[in-house]
mmCIF file of C-alpha atoms in Angstrom:
data_model
loop_
_atom_site.group_PDB
_atom_site.id
_atom_site.type_symbol
_atom_site.label_atom_id
_atom_site.label_comp_id
_atom_site.label_asym_id
_atom_site.label_seq_id
_atom_site.Cartn_x
_atom_site.Cartn_y
_atom_site.Cartn_z
ATOM 1 C CA UNK A 1163 -163.642 92.322 -21.061
ATOM 2 C CA UNK A 1164 -163.470 88.813 -22.521
ATOM 3 C CA UNK A 1165 -166.459 86.540 -21.876
ATOM 4 C CA UNK A 1166 -166.018 83.253 -19.978
ATOM 5 C CA UNK A 1167 -168.212 80.209 -20.502
ATOM 6 C CA UNK A 1168 -168.528 76.775 -18.904
ATOM 7 C CA UNK A 1169 -167.792 73.957 -21.357
ATOM 8 C CA UNK A 1170 -167.287 70.993 -19.021
ATOM 9 C CA UNK A 1171 -168.272 69.811 -15.550
ATOM 10 C CA UNK A 1172 -167.127 67.048 -13.219
ATOM 11 C CA UNK A 1173 -168.665 65.847 -9.952
ATOM 12 C CA UNK A 1174 -167.611 63.468 -7.199
ATOM 13 C CA UNK A 1175 -170.139 63.808 -4.361
ATOM 14 C CA UNK A 1176 -171.837 61.877 -1.556
ATOM 15 C CA UNK A 1177 -174.709 61.262 -3.962
ATOM 16 C CA UNK A 1178 -172.549 59.612 -6.621
ATOM 17 C CA UNK A 1179 -169.300 59.597 -8.501
ATOM 18 C CA UNK A 1180 -170.364 61.158 -11.788
ATOM 19 C CA UNK A 1181 -172.356 64.045 -13.166
ATOM 20 C CA UNK A 1182 -175.687 62.616 -14.278
ATOM 21 C CA UNK A 1183 -176.252 60.354 -11.291
ATOM 22 C CA UNK A 1184 -175.392 63.092 -8.813
ATOM 23 C CA UNK A 1185 -177.736 65.579 -10.453
ATOM 24 C CA UNK A 1186 -180.609 63.139 -10.953
ATOM 25 C CA UNK A 1187 -180.446 61.943 -7.357
ATOM 26 C CA UNK A 1188 -180.295 65.528 -6.118
ATOM 27 C CA UNK A 1189 -183.374 66.533 -8.117
ATOM 28 C CA UNK A 1190 -185.232 63.442 -6.949
ATOM 29 C CA UNK A 1191 -184.690 64.483 -3.343
ATOM 30 C CA UNK A 1192 -182.301 61.702 -2.375
ATOM 31 C CA UNK A 1193 -179.795 62.132 0.443
ATOM 32 C CA UNK A 1194 -176.123 61.195 0.407
ATOM 33 C CA UNK A 1195 -175.770 61.618 4.168
ATOM 34 C CA UNK A 1196 -175.437 58.679 6.549
ATOM 35 C CA UNK A 1197 -173.584 57.308 9.546
ATOM 36 C CA UNK A 1198 -169.811 57.514 9.245
ATOM 37 C CA UNK A 1199 -168.336 54.286 7.859
ATOM 38 C CA UNK A 1200 -164.732 55.221 7.031
ATOM 39 C CA UNK A 1201 -163.583 55.025 10.666
ATOM 40 C CA UNK A 1202 -164.979 54.157 14.085
ATOM 41 C CA UNK A 1203 -166.857 57.263 15.195
ATOM 42 C CA UNK A 1204 -168.554 55.655 18.201
ATOM 43 C CA UNK A 1205 -166.945 57.946 20.761
ATOM 44 C CA UNK A 1206 -167.654 61.172 18.856
ATOM 45 C CA UNK A 1207 -170.575 63.498 19.537
ATOM 46 C CA UNK A 1208 -171.306 63.791 15.803
ATOM 47 C CA UNK A 1209 -171.279 60.495 13.919
ATOM 48 C CA UNK A 1210 -172.776 61.694 10.634
ATOM 49 C CA UNK A 1211 -171.202 62.613 7.289
ATOM 50 C CA UNK A 1212 -171.763 62.905 3.582
ATOM 51 C CA UNK A 1213 -169.233 60.316 2.427
ATOM 52 C CA UNK A 1214 -168.518 59.588 -1.222
ATOM 53 C CA UNK A 1215 -170.095 56.122 -1.828
ATOM 54 C CA UNK A 1216 -167.625 53.252 -2.116
ATOM 55 C CA UNK A 1217 -169.845 50.162 -2.290
ATOM 56 C CA UNK A 1218 -168.155 48.226 -5.054
ATOM 57 C CA UNK A 1219 -170.490 47.038 -7.752
ATOM 58 C CA UNK A 1220 -173.124 49.668 -6.935
ATOM 59 C CA UNK A 1221 -173.815 52.259 -9.603
ATOM 60 C CA UNK A 1222 -172.202 55.592 -8.820
ATOM 61 C CA UNK A 1223 -169.672 54.285 -6.323
ATOM 62 C CA UNK A 1224 -166.130 55.634 -6.309
ATOM 63 C CA UNK A 1225 -163.415 53.071 -7.063
ATOM 64 C CA UNK A 1226 -160.111 54.868 -7.153
ATOM 65 C CA UNK A 1227 -158.491 51.938 -9.000
ATOM 66 C CA UNK A 1228 -160.638 52.782 -12.019
ATOM 67 C CA UNK A 1229 -158.912 56.154 -12.306
ATOM 68 C CA UNK A 1230 -155.512 56.182 -10.599
ATOM 69 C CA UNK A 1231 -152.805 53.508 -10.435
ATOM 70 C CA UNK A 1232 -151.908 52.007 -7.077
ATOM 71 C CA UNK A 1233 -148.434 53.503 -7.360
ATOM 72 C CA UNK A 1234 -149.822 57.003 -7.835
ATOM 73 C CA UNK A 1235 -152.404 56.535 -5.079
ATOM 74 C CA UNK A 1236 -149.600 56.191 -2.530
ATOM 75 C CA UNK A 1237 -148.440 59.689 -3.445
ATOM 76 C CA UNK A 1238 -151.685 61.538 -2.809
ATOM 77 C CA UNK A 1239 -154.260 61.875 -0.058
ATOM 78 C CA UNK A 1240 -157.919 61.347 -0.838
ATOM 79 C CA UNK A 1241 -158.798 64.976 -1.585
ATOM 80 C CA UNK A 1242 -156.272 64.960 -4.440
ATOM 81 C CA UNK A 1243 -157.786 61.756 -5.807
ATOM 82 C CA UNK A 1244 -161.254 63.283 -5.778
ATOM 83 C CA UNK A 1245 -159.957 66.418 -7.503
ATOM 84 C CA UNK A 1246 -158.189 64.447 -10.221
ATOM 85 C CA UNK A 1247 -161.271 62.350 -10.973
ATOM 86 C CA UNK A 1248 -163.612 65.359 -11.055
ATOM 87 C CA UNK A 1249 -161.148 67.150 -13.344
ATOM 88 C CA UNK A 1250 -160.967 64.105 -15.623
ATOM 89 C CA UNK A 1251 -164.764 64.098 -15.867
ATOM 90 C CA UNK A 1252 -164.846 67.819 -16.666
ATOM 91 C CA UNK A 1253 -162.063 67.655 -19.244
ATOM 92 C CA UNK A 1254 -163.698 64.694 -20.995
ATOM 93 C CA UNK A 1255 -167.070 66.455 -20.864
ATOM 94 C CA UNK A 1256 -165.532 69.528 -22.502
ATOM 95 C CA UNK A 1257 -163.649 67.348 -25.007
ATOM 96 C CA UNK A 1258 -160.607 69.539 -24.469
ATOM 97 C CA UNK A 1259 -157.364 67.983 -25.691
ATOM 98 C CA UNK A 1260 -154.722 70.613 -26.573
ATOM 99 C CA UNK A 1261 -153.093 69.831 -29.883
ATOM 100 C CA UNK A 1262 -149.905 71.889 -29.600
ATOM 101 C CA UNK A 1263 -147.519 73.529 -27.149
ATOM 102 C CA UNK A 1264 -149.261 76.889 -27.355
ATOM 103 C CA UNK A 1265 -152.619 75.356 -26.384
ATOM 104 C CA UNK A 1266 -150.997 73.566 -23.449
ATOM 105 C CA UNK A 1267 -149.386 76.792 -22.313
ATOM 106 C CA UNK A 1268 -152.719 78.622 -22.538
ATOM 107 C CA UNK A 1269 -154.523 76.032 -20.387
ATOM 108 C CA UNK A 1270 -154.245 76.421 -16.623
ATOM 109 C CA UNK A 1271 -155.476 74.727 -13.461
ATOM 110 C CA UNK A 1272 -156.885 76.364 -10.321
ATOM 111 C CA UNK A 1273 -158.385 73.929 -7.831
ATOM 112 C CA UNK A 1274 -158.740 74.901 -4.184
ATOM 113 C CA UNK A 1275 -159.348 73.184 -0.875
ATOM 114 C CA UNK A 1276 -160.165 74.382 2.596
ATOM 115 C CA UNK A 1277 -158.109 71.885 4.583
ATOM 116 C CA UNK A 1278 -156.275 69.540 2.235
ATOM 117 C CA UNK A 1279 -154.701 66.280 3.363
ATOM 118 C CA UNK A 1280 -156.021 66.057 6.913
ATOM 119 C CA UNK A 1281 -156.268 62.231 6.975
ATOM 120 C CA UNK A 1282 -152.624 62.016 5.877
ATOM 121 C CA UNK A 1283 -151.670 64.501 8.587
ATOM 122 C CA UNK A 1284 -153.595 62.497 11.198
ATOM 123 C CA UNK A 1285 -151.970 59.237 10.153
ATOM 124 C CA UNK A 1286 -148.474 60.692 9.968
ATOM 125 C CA UNK A 1287 -148.796 62.428 13.324
ATOM 126 C CA UNK A 1288 -149.752 59.121 14.937
ATOM 127 C CA UNK A 1289 -146.605 57.527 13.487
ATOM 128 C CA UNK A 1290 -144.447 60.296 14.887
ATOM 129 C CA UNK A 1291 -146.070 60.195 18.323
ATOM 130 C CA UNK A 1292 -145.663 56.426 18.372
ATOM 131 C CA UNK A 1293 -141.956 56.667 17.639
ATOM 132 C CA UNK A 1294 -142.232 55.150 14.139
ATOM 133 C CA UNK A 1295 -140.296 57.875 12.344
ATOM 134 C CA UNK A 1296 -138.940 55.543 9.661
ATOM 135 C CA UNK A 1297 -142.450 54.607 8.578
ATOM 136 C CA UNK A 1298 -143.290 58.169 7.623
ATOM 137 C CA UNK A 1299 -143.920 58.253 3.885
ATOM 138 C CA UNK A 1300 -141.565 60.354 1.757
ATOM 139 C CA UNK A 1301 -144.733 61.470 -0.018
ATOM 140 C CA UNK A 1302 -146.376 62.788 3.150
ATOM 141 C CA UNK A 1303 -145.785 66.453 2.333
ATOM 142 C CA UNK A 1304 -146.792 66.408 -1.369
ATOM 143 C CA UNK A 1305 -149.756 64.162 -0.559
ATOM 144 C CA UNK A 1306 -151.092 66.797 1.840
ATOM 145 C CA UNK A 1307 -150.393 70.108 0.122
ATOM 146 C CA UNK A 1308 -153.477 71.847 -1.221
ATOM 147 C CA UNK A 1309 -151.872 73.054 -4.451
ATOM 148 C CA UNK A 1310 -151.003 69.478 -5.367
ATOM 149 C CA UNK A 1311 -154.513 68.931 -6.717
ATOM 150 C CA UNK A 1312 -153.777 71.503 -9.401
ATOM 151 C CA UNK A 1313 -150.235 70.184 -9.723
ATOM 152 C CA UNK A 1314 -151.297 66.595 -10.328
ATOM 153 C CA UNK A 1315 -154.017 67.565 -12.806
ATOM 154 C CA UNK A 1316 -151.568 69.736 -14.729
ATOM 155 C CA UNK A 1317 -148.927 67.000 -14.791
ATOM 156 C CA UNK A 1318 -151.398 64.339 -15.921
ATOM 157 C CA UNK A 1319 -152.767 66.406 -18.802
ATOM 158 C CA UNK A 1320 -149.744 68.520 -19.711
ATOM 159 C CA UNK A 1321 -151.411 71.850 -18.922
ATOM 160 C CA UNK A 1322 -148.654 74.473 -18.633
ATOM 161 C CA UNK A 1323 -150.671 77.641 -18.062
ATOM 162 C CA UNK A 1324 -151.344 79.228 -14.654
ATOM 163 C CA UNK A 1325 -151.020 76.625 -11.906
ATOM 164 C CA UNK A 1326 -152.655 77.954 -8.786
ATOM 165 C CA UNK A 1327 -154.700 77.074 -5.701
ATOM 166 C CA UNK A 1328 -157.097 78.883 -3.395
ATOM 167 C CA UNK A 1329 -157.351 78.301 0.356
ATOM 168 C CA UNK A 1330 -160.213 80.324 1.792
ATOM 169 C CA UNK A 1331 -162.003 77.801 3.996
ATOM 170 C CA UNK A 1332 -165.524 77.077 2.765
ATOM 171 C CA UNK A 1333 -165.316 79.748 0.061
ATOM 172 C CA UNK A 1334 -162.358 78.059 -1.664
ATOM 173 C CA UNK A 1335 -164.262 76.403 -4.518
ATOM 174 C CA UNK A 1336 -166.200 79.548 -5.412
ATOM 175 C CA UNK A 1337 -163.105 81.734 -5.176
ATOM 176 C CA UNK A 1338 -161.238 79.288 -7.418
ATOM 177 C CA UNK A 1339 -163.882 79.549 -10.131
ATOM 178 C CA UNK A 1340 -164.106 83.323 -9.848
ATOM 179 C CA UNK A 1341 -160.341 83.787 -9.871
ATOM 180 C CA UNK A 1342 -159.923 81.407 -12.804
ATOM 181 C CA UNK A 1343 -162.577 83.291 -14.765
ATOM 182 C CA UNK A 1344 -160.665 86.509 -14.167
ATOM 183 C CA UNK A 1345 -157.465 84.898 -15.457
ATOM 184 C CA UNK A 1346 -159.261 84.220 -18.717
ATOM 185 C CA UNK A 1347 -160.805 87.691 -18.787
ATOM 186 C CA UNK A 1348 -157.362 89.243 -18.328
ATOM 187 C CA UNK A 1349 -155.799 87.004 -21.019
ATOM 188 C CA UNK A 1350 -153.596 84.914 -18.742
ATOM 189 C CA UNK A 1351 -155.194 81.794 -20.225
ATOM 190 C CA UNK A 1352 -157.755 80.633 -22.771
ATOM 191 C CA UNK A 1353 -158.907 77.624 -20.749
ATOM 192 C CA UNK A 1354 -158.909 77.036 -16.979
ATOM 193 C CA UNK A 1355 -159.685 73.843 -15.096
ATOM 194 C CA UNK A 1356 -161.199 75.236 -11.895
ATOM 195 C CA UNK A 1357 -162.989 74.070 -8.772
ATOM 196 C CA UNK A 1358 -162.518 72.581 -5.325
ATOM 197 C CA UNK A 1359 -161.772 69.269 -3.604
ATOM 198 C CA UNK A 1360 -162.036 68.129 0.003
ATOM 199 C CA UNK A 1361 -161.734 64.933 2.047
ATOM 200 C CA UNK A 1362 -161.513 65.819 5.723
ATOM 201 C CA UNK A 1363 -163.746 63.073 7.103
ATOM 202 C CA UNK A 1364 -161.398 61.534 9.640
ATOM 203 C CA UNK A 1365 -161.446 61.439 13.433
ATOM 204 C CA UNK A 1366 -159.297 64.566 13.672
ATOM 205 C CA UNK A 1367 -161.481 66.526 11.249
ATOM 206 C CA UNK A 1368 -164.867 65.511 12.603
ATOM 207 C CA UNK A 1369 -163.930 65.882 16.260
ATOM 208 C CA UNK A 1370 -162.224 69.192 15.529
ATOM 209 C CA UNK A 1371 -165.380 70.687 14.054
ATOM 210 C CA UNK A 1372 -167.477 69.105 16.800
ATOM 211 C CA UNK A 1373 -165.294 70.712 19.462
ATOM 212 C CA UNK A 1374 -165.968 74.046 17.784
ATOM 213 C CA UNK A 1375 -169.710 73.337 18.242
ATOM 214 C CA UNK A 1376 -170.231 73.526 14.485
ATOM 215 C CA UNK A 1377 -171.635 70.053 13.730
ATOM 216 C CA UNK A 1378 -175.071 68.509 14.090
ATOM 217 C CA UNK A 1379 -175.236 66.172 17.081
ATOM 218 C CA UNK A 1380 -178.972 65.596 17.524
ATOM 219 C CA UNK A 1381 -179.610 63.279 14.577
ATOM 220 C CA UNK A 1382 -177.057 60.483 14.985
ATOM 221 C CA UNK A 1383 -179.891 57.938 14.853
ATOM 222 C CA UNK A 1384 -181.471 59.561 11.774
ATOM 223 C CA UNK A 1385 -178.471 60.854 9.800
ATOM 224 C CA UNK A 1386 -180.342 61.705 6.603
ATOM 225 C CA UNK A 1387 -182.409 64.196 8.649
ATOM 226 C CA UNK A 1388 -179.413 65.996 10.151
ATOM 227 C CA UNK A 1389 -178.736 68.598 7.466
ATOM 228 C CA UNK A 1390 -181.839 70.804 7.573
ATOM 229 C CA UNK A 1391 -181.085 74.379 6.501
ATOM 230 C CA UNK A 1392 -183.546 76.996 7.786
ATOM 231 C CA UNK A 1393 -185.570 74.432 9.716
ATOM 232 C CA UNK A 1394 -186.302 75.374 13.310
ATOM 233 C CA UNK A 1395 -184.729 72.101 14.524
ATOM 234 C CA UNK A 1396 -181.374 72.580 12.784
ATOM 235 C CA UNK A 1397 -178.398 72.206 15.110
ATOM 236 C CA UNK A 1398 -175.248 72.390 12.994
ATOM 237 C CA UNK A 1399 -173.779 71.353 9.677
ATOM 238 C CA UNK A 1400 -172.955 67.871 8.419
ATOM 239 C CA UNK A 1401 -169.421 67.410 7.136
ATOM 240 C CA UNK A 1402 -169.156 66.163 3.560
ATOM 241 C CA UNK A 1403 -166.468 65.290 1.019
ATOM 242 C CA UNK A 1404 -165.939 65.240 -2.733
ATOM 243 C CA UNK A 1405 -164.966 67.519 -5.578
ATOM 244 C CA UNK A 1406 -166.454 69.744 -8.240
ATOM 245 C CA UNK A 1407 -164.474 70.950 -11.247
ATOM 246 C CA UNK A 1408 -165.436 73.091 -14.234
ATOM 247 C CA UNK A 1409 -163.759 73.747 -17.539
ATOM 248 C CA UNK A 1410 -163.900 77.506 -18.083
ATOM 249 C CA UNK A 1411 -163.154 78.831 -21.526
ATOM 250 C CA UNK A 1412 -162.911 82.117 -23.358
ATOM 251 C CA UNK A 1413 -166.040 82.413 -25.476
ATOM 252 C CA UNK A 1414 -164.463 82.805 -28.912
ATOM 253 C CA UNK A 1415 -162.052 79.969 -28.185
ATOM 254 C CA UNK A 1416 -164.985 77.720 -27.279
ATOM 255 C CA UNK A 1417 -167.009 78.728 -30.329
ATOM 256 C CA UNK A 1418 -164.077 78.242 -32.680
ATOM 257 C CA UNK A 1419 -163.671 74.612 -31.667
ATOM 258 C CA UNK A 1420 -167.422 73.956 -31.565
ATOM 259 C CA UNK A 1421 -167.589 73.257 -27.831
ATOM 260 C CA UNK A 1422 -170.936 72.815 -26.137
ATOM 261 C CA UNK A 1423 -171.607 75.706 -23.798
ATOM 262 C CA UNK A 1424 -173.472 75.120 -20.542
ATOM 263 C CA UNK A 1425 -173.578 78.653 -19.166
ATOM 264 C CA UNK A 1426 -171.604 81.857 -18.704
ATOM 265 C CA UNK A 1427 -169.784 83.206 -15.634
ATOM 266 C CA UNK A 1428 -170.927 86.824 -15.596
ATOM 267 C CA UNK A 1429 -170.371 87.993 -12.021
ATOM 268 C CA UNK A 1430 -167.954 87.450 -9.140
ATOM 269 C CA UNK A 1431 -167.977 89.265 -5.825
ATOM 270 C CA UNK A 1432 -165.816 89.046 -2.716
ATOM 271 C CA UNK A 1433 -165.792 90.609 0.721
ATOM 272 C CA UNK A 1434 -164.470 90.182 4.249
ATOM 273 C CA UNK A 1435 -166.353 90.430 7.536
ATOM 274 C CA UNK A 1436 -163.385 91.486 9.702
ATOM 275 C CA UNK A 1437 -165.421 90.218 12.626
ATOM 276 C CA UNK A 1438 -164.639 86.757 14.074
ATOM 277 C CA UNK A 1439 -162.561 83.664 13.290
ATOM 278 C CA UNK A 1440 -165.582 81.373 12.903
ATOM 279 C CA UNK A 1441 -168.836 83.339 13.242
ATOM 280 C CA UNK A 1442 -170.182 85.602 10.476
ATOM 281 C CA UNK A 1443 -170.965 89.204 11.277
ATOM 282 C CA UNK A 1444 -174.449 89.290 12.762
ATOM 283 C CA UNK A 1445 -175.612 92.119 10.514
ATOM 284 C CA UNK A 1446 -174.825 90.030 7.419
ATOM 285 C CA UNK A 1447 -173.009 92.950 5.864
ATOM 286 C CA UNK A 1448 -170.175 90.834 4.479
ATOM 287 C CA UNK A 1449 -172.546 88.488 2.692
ATOM 288 C CA UNK A 1450 -174.567 91.432 1.451
ATOM 289 C CA UNK A 1451 -171.541 93.238 0.010
ATOM 290 C CA UNK A 1452 -170.294 90.075 -1.663
ATOM 291 C CA UNK A 1453 -173.625 89.620 -3.451
ATOM 292 C CA UNK A 1454 -173.801 93.303 -4.388
ATOM 293 C CA UNK A 1455 -170.321 93.119 -5.930
ATOM 294 C CA UNK A 1456 -171.224 90.015 -7.953
ATOM 295 C CA UNK A 1457 -174.398 91.617 -9.317
ATOM 296 C CA UNK A 1458 -172.516 94.818 -10.162
ATOM 297 C CA UNK A 1459 -169.918 92.899 -12.172
ATOM 298 C CA UNK A 1460 -172.730 90.994 -13.918
ATOM 299 C CA UNK A 1461 -174.585 94.253 -14.659
ATOM 300 C CA UNK A 1462 -177.765 92.675 -13.333
ATOM 301 C CA UNK A 1463 -180.428 93.822 -10.899
ATOM 302 C CA UNK A 1464 -181.679 91.642 -8.045
ATOM 303 C CA UNK A 1465 -184.944 91.210 -9.949
ATOM 304 C CA UNK A 1466 -182.988 89.484 -12.746
ATOM 305 C CA UNK A 1467 -182.008 86.599 -10.472
ATOM 306 C CA UNK A 1468 -184.249 83.538 -10.621
ATOM 307 C CA UNK A 1469 -182.465 81.226 -8.196
ATOM 308 C CA UNK A 1470 -180.120 81.630 -5.244
ATOM 309 C CA UNK A 1471 -178.027 78.582 -4.416
ATOM 310 C CA UNK A 1472 -177.454 79.490 -0.794
ATOM 311 C CA UNK A 1473 -174.503 78.790 1.460
ATOM 312 C CA UNK A 1474 -177.176 77.405 3.819
ATOM 313 C CA UNK A 1475 -175.132 75.181 6.123
ATOM 314 C CA UNK A 1476 -177.865 74.296 8.662
ATOM 315 C CA UNK A 1477 -176.380 76.290 11.538
ATOM 316 C CA UNK A 1478 -178.616 78.454 13.690
ATOM 317 C CA UNK A 1479 -176.662 81.675 13.256
ATOM 318 C CA UNK A 1480 -175.391 81.326 9.692
ATOM 319 C CA UNK A 1481 -178.743 80.453 8.142
ATOM 320 C CA UNK A 1482 -180.456 83.407 9.791
ATOM 321 C CA UNK A 1483 -177.745 85.842 8.722
ATOM 322 C CA UNK A 1484 -177.849 84.719 5.093
ATOM 323 C CA UNK A 1485 -181.644 85.017 4.989
ATOM 324 C CA UNK A 1486 -181.349 88.543 6.368
ATOM 325 C CA UNK A 1487 -178.691 89.527 3.821
ATOM 326 C CA UNK A 1488 -180.721 88.110 0.921
ATOM 327 C CA UNK A 1489 -183.830 89.977 2.042
ATOM 328 C CA UNK A 1490 -181.818 93.180 2.345
ATOM 329 C CA UNK A 1491 -180.453 92.779 -1.176
ATOM 330 C CA UNK A 1492 -183.596 91.680 -2.987
ATOM 331 C CA UNK A 1493 -186.155 93.798 -1.111
ATOM 332 C CA UNK A 1494 -189.479 93.548 -2.958
ATOM 333 C CA UNK A 1495 -187.930 91.276 -5.597
ATOM 334 C CA UNK A 1496 -187.403 88.550 -2.989
ATOM 335 C CA UNK A 1497 -190.856 87.134 -3.745
ATOM 336 C CA UNK A 1498 -189.725 86.338 -7.273
ATOM 337 C CA UNK A 1499 -186.758 84.146 -6.407
ATOM 338 C CA UNK A 1500 -186.342 80.561 -5.333
ATOM 339 C CA UNK A 1501 -183.568 79.809 -2.851
ATOM 340 C CA UNK A 1502 -182.414 76.372 -1.776
ATOM 341 C CA UNK A 1503 -179.507 74.730 -0.002
ATOM 342 C CA UNK A 1504 -178.120 71.643 -1.705
ATOM 343 C CA UNK A 1505 -176.062 70.975 1.423
ATOM 344 C CA UNK A 1506 -179.247 69.383 2.752
ATOM 345 C CA UNK A 1507 -178.559 66.436 0.433
ATOM 346 C CA UNK A 1508 -174.764 66.158 0.465
ATOM 347 C CA UNK A 1509 -173.613 67.925 3.609
ATOM 348 C CA UNK A 1510 -171.039 70.696 3.709
ATOM 349 C CA UNK A 1511 -168.117 69.885 1.422
ATOM 350 C CA UNK A 1512 -166.027 72.683 2.939
ATOM 351 C CA UNK A 1513 -163.510 73.843 0.308
ATOM 352 C CA UNK A 1514 -165.301 71.885 -2.422
ATOM 353 C CA UNK A 1515 -168.759 73.204 -1.559
ATOM 354 C CA UNK A 1516 -168.712 76.377 -3.662
ATOM 355 C CA UNK A 1517 -167.511 74.537 -6.757
ATOM 356 C CA UNK A 1518 -170.049 71.712 -6.476
ATOM 357 C CA UNK A 1519 -172.823 74.241 -5.860
ATOM 358 C CA UNK A 1520 -171.737 76.324 -8.853
ATOM 359 C CA UNK A 1521 -172.073 73.199 -10.988
ATOM 360 C CA UNK A 1522 -175.533 72.579 -9.538
ATOM 361 C CA UNK A 1523 -176.347 76.174 -10.500
ATOM 362 C CA UNK A 1524 -175.202 75.514 -14.066
ATOM 363 C CA UNK A 1525 -177.370 72.400 -14.261
ATOM 364 C CA UNK A 1526 -180.363 74.273 -12.830
ATOM 365 C CA UNK A 1527 -180.037 76.706 -15.735
ATOM 366 C CA UNK A 1528 -179.719 73.916 -18.283
ATOM 367 C CA UNK A 1529 -182.679 71.883 -17.018
ATOM 368 C CA UNK A 1530 -184.848 74.722 -15.672
ATOM 369 C CA UNK A 1531 -185.287 72.996 -12.342
ATOM 370 C CA UNK A 1532 -184.468 74.076 -8.790
ATOM 371 C CA UNK A 1533 -183.040 71.392 -6.466
ATOM 372 C CA UNK A 1534 -184.846 71.072 -3.144
ATOM 373 C CA UNK A 1535 -183.920 71.909 0.428
ATOM 374 C CA UNK A 1536 -184.377 68.591 2.191
ATOM 375 C CA UNK A 1537 -185.725 68.307 5.753
ATOM 376 C CA UNK A 1538 -187.231 71.783 5.679
ATOM 377 C CA UNK A 1539 -190.339 70.747 7.590
ATOM 378 C CA UNK A 1540 -190.754 73.701 9.962
ATOM 379 C CA UNK A 1541 -189.052 76.884 8.778
ATOM 380 C CA UNK A 1542 -187.854 79.205 11.516
ATOM 381 C CA UNK A 1543 -189.928 82.282 12.141
ATOM 382 C CA UNK A 1544 -189.373 84.986 9.555
ATOM 383 C CA UNK A 1545 -187.935 82.627 6.951
ATOM 384 C CA UNK A 1546 -190.814 83.350 4.595
ATOM 385 C CA UNK A 1547 -189.055 82.950 1.257
ATOM 386 C CA UNK A 1548 -189.546 80.262 -1.377
ATOM 387 C CA UNK A 1549 -186.924 77.924 0.088
ATOM 388 C CA UNK A 1550 -187.981 74.981 -2.121
ATOM 389 C CA UNK A 1551 -188.860 72.634 0.743
ATOM 390 C CA UNK A 1552 -188.290 68.914 0.138
ATOM 391 C CA UNK A 1553 -189.372 68.789 -3.528
ATOM 392 C CA UNK A 1554 -187.617 70.253 -6.561
ATOM 393 C CA UNK A 1555 -189.397 72.966 -8.535
ATOM 394 C CA UNK A 1556 -189.577 73.342 -12.291
ATOM 395 C CA UNK A 1557 -189.264 76.949 -13.399
ATOM 396 C CA UNK A 1558 -187.407 79.126 -15.869
ATOM 397 C CA UNK A 1559 -183.850 79.715 -14.670
ATOM 398 C CA UNK A 1560 -181.878 82.379 -16.501
ATOM 399 C CA UNK A 1561 -179.577 83.763 -13.821
ATOM 400 C CA UNK A 1562 -178.304 82.163 -10.607
ATOM 401 C CA UNK A 1563 -176.544 83.697 -7.632
ATOM 402 C CA UNK A 1564 -174.400 81.157 -5.748
ATOM 403 C CA UNK A 1565 -173.042 82.034 -2.293
ATOM 404 C CA UNK A 1566 -170.119 80.654 -0.293
ATOM 405 C CA UNK A 1567 -168.962 81.978 3.069
ATOM 406 C CA UNK A 1568 -166.079 80.735 5.194
ATOM 407 C CA UNK A 1569 -164.303 80.844 8.540
ATOM 408 C CA UNK A 1570 -162.320 84.020 8.981
ATOM 409 C CA UNK A 1571 -165.113 86.056 7.425
ATOM 410 C CA UNK A 1572 -164.282 85.311 3.788
ATOM 411 C CA UNK A 1573 -167.189 85.609 1.343
ATOM 412 C CA UNK A 1574 -167.610 84.762 -2.333
ATOM 413 C CA UNK A 1575 -170.595 85.097 -4.668
ATOM 414 C CA UNK A 1576 -170.881 83.969 -8.281
ATOM 415 C CA UNK A 1577 -173.469 84.959 -10.849
ATOM 416 C CA UNK A 1578 -173.981 82.334 -13.536
ATOM 417 C CA UNK A 1579 -176.239 82.977 -16.520
ATOM 418 C CA UNK A 1580 -177.692 81.096 -19.427
ATOM 419 C CA UNK A 1581 -175.590 81.520 -22.540
ATOM 420 C CA UNK A 1582 -177.232 83.737 -25.127
#
């Protein structure tokens, strides 16, 4: 089986627009979560989000005009914009510019999303309900479709290989990376631009999740404290937005062109709970089987894993189930791992979460540092692992297991290793 390596990364997150700033702020224990500013959330029960910063003139803020023309902006909802920018960062980081038709045809794009253009849907629905049919944009449909992130990236860069998208709720980004790696392994492409993008912070999105009793509602006056995975006072997740995109490349192809290599994708596991539309199976068996499958593909033992980047959303049930599944898998080796949830700093990026967290896993390997779990002040009873509370930890990181689980009982696990 052909080996697949990471040669480029791109991040647009609530911590910053850009790779270095996002990572440095994450390691320093900064939070990108605050009160919602993009719309009036006064009447909502949850008024907190991890919004991509847009304060013009402030380092790390997202200014779409720097990347996409005003004409093109009208044709795409925000999640597509985030995906394009993260892909641009990753492609530039990888220094990948195909020089001929064959190279273009062997480069594909696979960027997923859990929800897609929800703000565009909300806006367009209000026009329809208000009787303003003629004001509906002719670009409403293509601005909302999830596969149009991949489509726009491919069009912009001339990539004519596999053009695909994944829609598996909060596992979308991880599934996209795993599926793209398999396309390279099975010789469908030499290079894949893969990841996830999401921008569902609108009244419809936030209130929808709040109605499902999924969001934190107890920390509206202290928003940076709201996302607190494994803490006894956790009360739901914090919605976030952004994008994470990797350039995946067949090893020999990368070596031939002298590309820098961050890490290697060595394992990918999937499973389904077949249990409930929103709640994970209480025995954690789906999560467990997903991790087992990823380790089997990687030909690694649990004791080989140094760091688990957990799904860790800050919900009462989900956090407990993941802890249980990890303990079941690692057994006596659990004392040797560090496990943290980076959602504590950026919120839950839904379909982009798995991709952003996979990039954080890559950077943990490169810098030998584990990002912290913020707000973990009082771990729930029985959560006696090294959950990296509040402060990052320096340690050797050779192999990382990154988990993503989604509504409908869809599970994805990636194993990412240092390149040797």
